[in-house]
Amino acid sequence: MDLSAVDLSPVPDTGTAADAYANTVEAAQQAERLGYTRFWVAEHHGRASRLAGTTPEVLLGRLAGATDSIRLGSGAVLLNNYSPFKIAELFGALDGLAPGRIDAGLGRANASPAVDRALGTDRHIKDPDGDQRERVEAVVNHLYDEFPDGHAYDDLNIPRSGEGPAVPWVLGSSPSSAAIAGELGLRYCFAAFIRPGFAARAFEEYRERFRPSPLSGGVEEPEAMLAVNAVCAETDEAAARLRSVAEAIYRRMQRGTLDATPSVEEAIEELGGVPEPTPTRLSDGEWPRSISGSPETLSGLLGQLADRVGVEEVMIQHSVPDHEDALRSHELLADAVGLAGRSE
């Protein structure tokens, strides 16, 4: 199994965005040493006091200079907020900074009404799926310079490294995003930590709708990845303590209160106790929003979930507030699945 990681740049308790970004750089460098396939950074708006990952295109430029070989990408850049040409220019520049190792993860999401107004995002599109499909296709055409002669954009070009362009991925948490990826013949990543119950259906939709891509950035056969919220520690019980933060955050989201990330102790108190360890074997059809365990337990769980949807790569997301705990989790996971890390 291949492992990758997506980082939200959480702001440490009593820390600042500078601390969050420094931690993200360290996490990317560690992932490269451990043999992770790719390291992505996210785009969230209106929550900068707890998540500093607002502009993946800026952070990726920093990561390009801090790493040598690991693939870097966005998980995701939100296309509904920007023009496809500008996104293609950004990823063209990133490819120039890290030639041949940039992933353009393309998604969509609405934030609060205030955030959407500030970004100039239209919340009321008659056909959002059709609009997103057109935007994704336009980004790919700009990236690969594939607008036909006579098209309004056929004379536009973007920065290039000669080893790229950036590789496009469609990201989402619903069958509609899977359909877009399949119809365009692009790679697909499903965010199971957002809507785990849609996972099986989304991958079925992706494969049913898949057509070999006429786009240069596409693939001939389905290529997909599963993203899960997972945390690893030396024992199942220790990992369950760390998972309490993800469980508490989800409860806060349901209540509409996302003011701060709780500590492990605060999360346990809020939940009324430490969550039960994730079982070593999930029931058929069971898709937890987050999982935890020892290296042996998590290796088995990740393999089980990957087998269910027929993928060979899993991307790890976490909600661990302590940076050292987060690094240790990634280290234990790499060990558990046998990643071939780089020697020092």
mmCIF file of C-alpha atoms in Angstrom, residues 55-266:
data_model
loop_
_atom_site.group_PDB
_atom_site.id
_atom_site.type_symbol
_atom_site.label_atom_id
_atom_site.label_comp_id
_atom_site.label_asym_id
_atom_site.label_seq_id
_atom_site.Cartn_x
_atom_site.Cartn_y
_atom_site.Cartn_z
ATOM 1 C CA THR A 55 -3.660 29.423 0.403
ATOM 2 C CA PRO A 56 -2.161 26.127 -0.755
ATOM 3 C CA GLU A 57 -0.558 27.769 -3.774
ATOM 4 C CA VAL A 58 1.609 29.930 -1.484
ATOM 5 C CA LEU A 59 2.505 27.183 0.963
ATOM 6 C CA LEU A 60 3.368 24.785 -1.856
ATOM 7 C CA GLY A 61 5.966 27.249 -3.105
ATOM 8 C CA ARG A 62 7.661 27.063 0.285
ATOM 9 C CA LEU A 63 7.445 23.267 0.318
ATOM 10 C CA ALA A 64 8.927 23.086 -3.178
ATOM 11 C CA GLY A 65 12.111 24.655 -1.856
ATOM 12 C CA ALA A 66 12.160 22.533 1.303
ATOM 13 C CA THR A 67 11.836 19.107 -0.349
ATOM 14 C CA ASP A 68 13.530 17.251 -3.189
ATOM 15 C CA SER A 69 11.478 14.321 -4.441
ATOM 16 C CA ILE A 70 8.056 13.913 -2.828
ATOM 17 C CA ARG A 71 5.039 14.914 -4.910
ATOM 18 C CA LEU A 72 3.369 18.100 -3.665
ATOM 19 C CA GLY A 73 -0.199 19.204 -4.252
ATOM 20 C CA SER A 74 -3.399 20.848 -3.152
ATOM 21 C CA GLY A 75 -6.010 18.990 -1.216
ATOM 22 C CA ALA A 76 -7.852 20.860 -2.652
ATOM 23 C CA VAL A 77 -7.736 24.239 -4.305
ATOM 24 C CA LEU A 78 -11.389 25.327 -4.432
ATOM 25 C CA LEU A 79 -12.227 26.060 -8.050
ATOM 26 C CA ASN A 80 -15.536 27.763 -7.322
ATOM 27 C CA ASN A 81 -13.564 30.659 -5.822
ATOM 28 C CA TYR A 82 -11.250 31.381 -8.759
ATOM 29 C CA SER A 83 -10.849 31.536 -12.520
ATOM 30 C CA PRO A 84 -9.524 28.351 -14.165
ATOM 31 C CA PHE A 85 -6.820 30.309 -15.989
ATOM 32 C CA LYS A 86 -5.464 31.803 -12.772
ATOM 33 C CA ILE A 87 -5.391 28.367 -11.134
ATOM 34 C CA ALA A 88 -3.534 26.955 -14.129
ATOM 35 C CA GLU A 89 -1.001 29.800 -13.928
ATOM 36 C CA LEU A 90 -0.447 29.090 -10.231
ATOM 37 C CA PHE A 91 0.171 25.398 -10.832
ATOM 38 C CA GLY A 92 2.348 26.168 -13.823
ATOM 39 C CA ALA A 93 4.516 28.340 -11.593
ATOM 40 C CA LEU A 94 4.633 25.616 -8.945
ATOM 41 C CA ASP A 95 5.727 23.111 -11.581
ATOM 42 C CA GLY A 96 8.544 25.512 -12.395
ATOM 43 C CA LEU A 97 9.582 25.484 -8.728
ATOM 44 C CA ALA A 98 9.287 21.696 -8.312
ATOM 45 C CA PRO A 99 9.573 20.302 -11.844
ATOM 46 C CA GLY A 100 7.545 17.181 -12.526
ATOM 47 C CA ARG A 101 6.266 16.668 -8.980
ATOM 48 C CA ILE A 102 3.178 18.873 -8.617
ATOM 49 C CA ASP A 103 -0.402 17.594 -8.241
ATOM 50 C CA ALA A 104 -3.250 19.982 -9.002
ATOM 51 C CA GLY A 105 -5.974 18.753 -6.654
ATOM 52 C CA LEU A 106 -9.196 20.447 -7.798
ATOM 53 C CA GLY A 107 -12.305 20.615 -5.615
ATOM 54 C CA ARG A 108 -15.121 22.909 -4.563
ATOM 55 C CA ALA A 109 -16.730 23.985 -1.305
ATOM 56 C CA ASN A 110 -18.802 26.787 0.107
ATOM 57 C CA ALA A 111 -17.845 28.382 3.406
ATOM 58 C CA SER A 112 -19.931 30.738 5.516
ATOM 59 C CA PRO A 113 -21.974 33.384 3.659
ATOM 60 C CA ALA A 114 -19.530 36.045 4.895
ATOM 61 C CA VAL A 115 -16.513 34.139 3.528
ATOM 62 C CA ASP A 116 -18.213 33.535 0.188
ATOM 63 C CA ARG A 117 -19.090 37.226 -0.095
ATOM 64 C CA ALA A 118 -15.521 38.207 0.738
ATOM 65 C CA LEU A 119 -14.199 35.811 -1.923
ATOM 66 C CA GLY A 120 -16.803 36.879 -4.472
ATOM 67 C CA THR A 121 -18.075 33.317 -4.735
ATOM 68 C CA ASP A 122 -21.495 32.740 -6.295
ATOM 69 C CA ARG A 123 -23.468 30.436 -3.996
ATOM 70 C CA HIS A 124 -26.421 30.152 -6.377
ATOM 71 C CA ILE A 125 -25.370 28.361 -9.558
ATOM 72 C CA LYS A 126 -28.154 26.696 -11.540
ATOM 73 C CA ASP A 127 -26.030 23.673 -12.475
ATOM 74 C CA PRO A 128 -23.148 23.397 -9.974
ATOM 75 C CA ASP A 129 -22.008 19.992 -11.253
ATOM 76 C CA GLY A 130 -21.920 21.212 -14.842
ATOM 77 C CA ASP A 131 -20.131 24.391 -13.803
ATOM 78 C CA GLN A 132 -17.494 22.432 -11.879
ATOM 79 C CA ARG A 133 -16.986 20.020 -14.761
ATOM 80 C CA GLU A 134 -16.379 22.939 -17.128
ATOM 81 C CA ARG A 135 -13.976 24.578 -14.683
ATOM 82 C CA VAL A 136 -11.961 21.389 -14.167
ATOM 83 C CA GLU A 137 -11.760 20.803 -17.919
ATOM 84 C CA ALA A 138 -10.674 24.412 -18.482
ATOM 85 C CA VAL A 139 -7.868 24.123 -15.914
ATOM 86 C CA VAL A 140 -6.587 20.968 -17.607
ATOM 87 C CA ASN A 141 -6.752 22.556 -21.056
ATOM 88 C CA HIS A 142 -4.770 25.542 -19.795
ATOM 89 C CA LEU A 143 -2.227 23.307 -18.028
ATOM 90 C CA TYR A 144 -1.633 21.213 -21.148
ATOM 91 C CA ASP A 145 -2.121 23.982 -23.726
ATOM 92 C CA GLU A 146 -4.935 22.055 -25.409
ATOM 93 C CA PHE A 147 -7.429 24.689 -26.462
ATOM 94 C CA PRO A 148 -8.031 24.185 -30.202
ATOM 95 C CA ASP A 149 -6.993 26.706 -32.855
ATOM 96 C CA GLY A 150 -9.497 29.507 -33.014
ATOM 97 C CA HIS A 151 -10.567 29.151 -29.402
ATOM 98 C CA ALA A 152 -10.642 32.389 -27.420
ATOM 99 C CA TYR A 153 -7.840 31.046 -25.206
ATOM 100 C CA ASP A 154 -5.695 29.262 -27.782
ATOM 101 C CA ASP A 155 -2.957 31.913 -27.599
ATOM 102 C CA LEU A 156 -2.690 31.924 -23.800
ATOM 103 C CA ASN A 157 0.130 30.056 -22.122
ATOM 104 C CA ILE A 158 1.333 29.381 -18.585
ATOM 105 C CA PRO A 159 4.758 28.844 -16.963
ATOM 106 C CA ARG A 160 6.259 25.413 -17.615
ATOM 107 C CA SER A 161 9.209 23.438 -16.311
ATOM 108 C CA GLY A 162 9.637 21.045 -19.213
ATOM 109 C CA GLU A 163 9.041 18.111 -16.861
ATOM 110 C CA GLY A 164 5.400 18.846 -15.978
ATOM 111 C CA PRO A 165 2.723 19.960 -16.303
ATOM 112 C CA ALA A 166 1.044 19.549 -12.926
ATOM 113 C CA VAL A 167 -1.020 16.358 -12.731
ATOM 114 C CA PRO A 168 -4.754 17.055 -12.258
ATOM 115 C CA TRP A 169 -6.848 15.252 -9.647
ATOM 116 C CA VAL A 170 -10.549 15.709 -8.975
ATOM 117 C CA LEU A 171 -11.268 15.769 -5.248
ATOM 118 C CA GLY A 172 -14.617 15.448 -3.523
ATOM 119 C CA SER A 173 -16.837 13.782 -0.964
ATOM 120 C CA SER A 174 -19.867 12.853 -3.054
ATOM 121 C CA PRO A 175 -20.864 10.737 -6.045
ATOM 122 C CA SER A 176 -21.241 13.907 -8.137
ATOM 123 C CA SER A 177 -17.525 14.707 -7.863
ATOM 124 C CA ALA A 178 -16.790 11.078 -8.723
ATOM 125 C CA ALA A 179 -18.952 11.374 -11.842
ATOM 126 C CA ILE A 180 -17.050 14.481 -12.959
ATOM 127 C CA ALA A 181 -13.720 12.691 -12.542
ATOM 128 C CA GLY A 182 -14.964 9.617 -14.391
ATOM 129 C CA GLU A 183 -16.513 11.503 -17.307
ATOM 130 C CA LEU A 184 -13.313 13.505 -17.815
ATOM 131 C CA GLY A 185 -11.074 10.458 -17.363
ATOM 132 C CA LEU A 186 -9.100 12.078 -14.536
ATOM 133 C CA ARG A 187 -7.648 10.765 -11.276
ATOM 134 C CA TYR A 188 -9.997 10.877 -8.284
ATOM 135 C CA CYS A 189 -9.541 11.247 -4.527
ATOM 136 C CA PHE A 190 -12.474 10.749 -2.162
ATOM 137 C CA ALA A 191 -12.516 12.509 1.230
ATOM 138 C CA ALA A 192 -13.903 9.813 3.509
ATOM 139 C CA PHE A 193 -13.284 11.979 6.579
ATOM 140 C CA ILE A 194 -16.049 14.328 5.361
ATOM 141 C CA ARG A 195 -18.785 11.965 4.168
ATOM 142 C CA PRO A 196 -17.652 8.409 4.856
ATOM 143 C CA GLY A 197 -21.084 6.949 4.114
ATOM 144 C CA PHE A 198 -20.752 7.919 0.437
ATOM 145 C CA ALA A 199 -17.390 6.216 -0.083
ATOM 146 C CA ALA A 200 -18.480 2.968 -1.710
ATOM 147 C CA ARG A 201 -21.092 4.648 -3.879
ATOM 148 C CA ALA A 202 -18.658 7.366 -4.997
ATOM 149 C CA PHE A 203 -16.037 4.882 -6.171
ATOM 150 C CA GLU A 204 -18.726 2.852 -7.958
ATOM 151 C CA GLU A 205 -19.899 6.025 -9.700
ATOM 152 C CA TYR A 206 -16.345 6.903 -10.672
ATOM 153 C CA ARG A 207 -15.741 3.553 -12.324
ATOM 154 C CA GLU A 208 -19.166 3.383 -13.989
ATOM 155 C CA ARG A 209 -18.761 6.872 -15.472
ATOM 156 C CA PHE A 210 -15.104 6.488 -16.352
ATOM 157 C CA ARG A 211 -14.088 7.032 -19.953
ATOM 158 C CA PRO A 212 -10.468 7.070 -21.160
ATOM 159 C CA SER A 213 -9.594 10.730 -21.201
ATOM 160 C CA PRO A 214 -9.136 12.743 -24.381
ATOM 161 C CA LEU A 215 -7.236 15.217 -22.184
ATOM 162 C CA SER A 216 -3.456 14.969 -21.942
ATOM 163 C CA GLY A 217 -3.716 15.190 -18.178
ATOM 164 C CA GLY A 218 -6.056 12.215 -17.969
ATOM 165 C CA VAL A 219 -5.598 8.466 -17.615
ATOM 166 C CA GLU A 220 -6.565 5.437 -19.660
ATOM 167 C CA GLU A 221 -7.792 3.434 -16.657
ATOM 168 C CA PRO A 222 -9.408 4.541 -13.372
ATOM 169 C CA GLU A 223 -6.854 5.773 -10.855
ATOM 170 C CA ALA A 224 -8.143 6.656 -7.412
ATOM 171 C CA MET A 225 -7.109 7.334 -3.844
ATOM 172 C CA LEU A 226 -8.962 7.218 -0.514
ATOM 173 C CA ALA A 227 -8.412 9.959 2.095
ATOM 174 C CA VAL A 228 -9.168 9.029 5.709
ATOM 175 C CA ASN A 229 -8.800 10.630 9.124
ATOM 176 C CA ALA A 230 -6.450 8.301 10.975
ATOM 177 C CA VAL A 231 -4.078 8.527 13.908
ATOM 178 C CA CYS A 232 -1.531 5.977 15.079
ATOM 179 C CA ALA A 233 0.152 5.485 18.451
ATOM 180 C CA GLU A 234 2.040 2.681 20.159
ATOM 181 C CA THR A 235 -1.183 1.080 21.471
ATOM 182 C CA ASP A 236 -4.838 1.053 20.472
ATOM 183 C CA GLU A 237 -5.724 2.804 23.727
ATOM 184 C CA ALA A 238 -3.166 5.600 23.283
ATOM 185 C CA ALA A 239 -4.346 6.152 19.706
ATOM 186 C CA ALA A 240 -7.979 6.338 20.845
ATOM 187 C CA ARG A 241 -7.010 9.176 23.202
ATOM 188 C CA LEU A 242 -5.574 11.111 20.269
ATOM 189 C CA ARG A 243 -8.640 10.330 18.144
ATOM 190 C CA SER A 244 -10.814 12.027 20.774
ATOM 191 C CA VAL A 245 -9.906 15.382 19.236
ATOM 192 C CA ALA A 246 -11.359 14.428 15.838
ATOM 193 C CA GLU A 247 -14.507 13.126 17.541
ATOM 194 C CA ALA A 248 -14.914 16.336 19.572
ATOM 195 C CA ILE A 249 -14.353 18.524 16.496
ATOM 196 C CA TYR A 250 -17.103 16.666 14.653
ATOM 197 C CA ARG A 251 -19.507 17.231 17.544
ATOM 198 C CA ARG A 252 -18.646 20.914 17.520
ATOM 199 C CA MET A 253 -19.278 21.064 13.778
ATOM 200 C CA GLN A 254 -22.715 19.570 14.336
ATOM 201 C CA ARG A 255 -23.408 22.306 16.902
ATOM 202 C CA GLY A 256 -21.975 25.014 14.650
ATOM 203 C CA THR A 257 -19.211 25.933 17.112
ATOM 204 C CA LEU A 258 -15.747 25.709 15.583
ATOM 205 C CA ASP A 259 -13.998 28.389 17.600
ATOM 206 C CA ALA A 260 -10.882 26.415 18.584
ATOM 207 C CA THR A 261 -9.269 22.998 18.388
ATOM 208 C CA PRO A 262 -9.540 21.240 21.746
ATOM 209 C CA SER A 263 -6.597 19.643 23.456
ATOM 210 C CA VAL A 264 -6.725 15.890 24.027
ATOM 211 C CA GLU A 265 -7.762 16.483 27.647
ATOM 212 C CA GLU A 266 -10.473 18.978 26.655
#
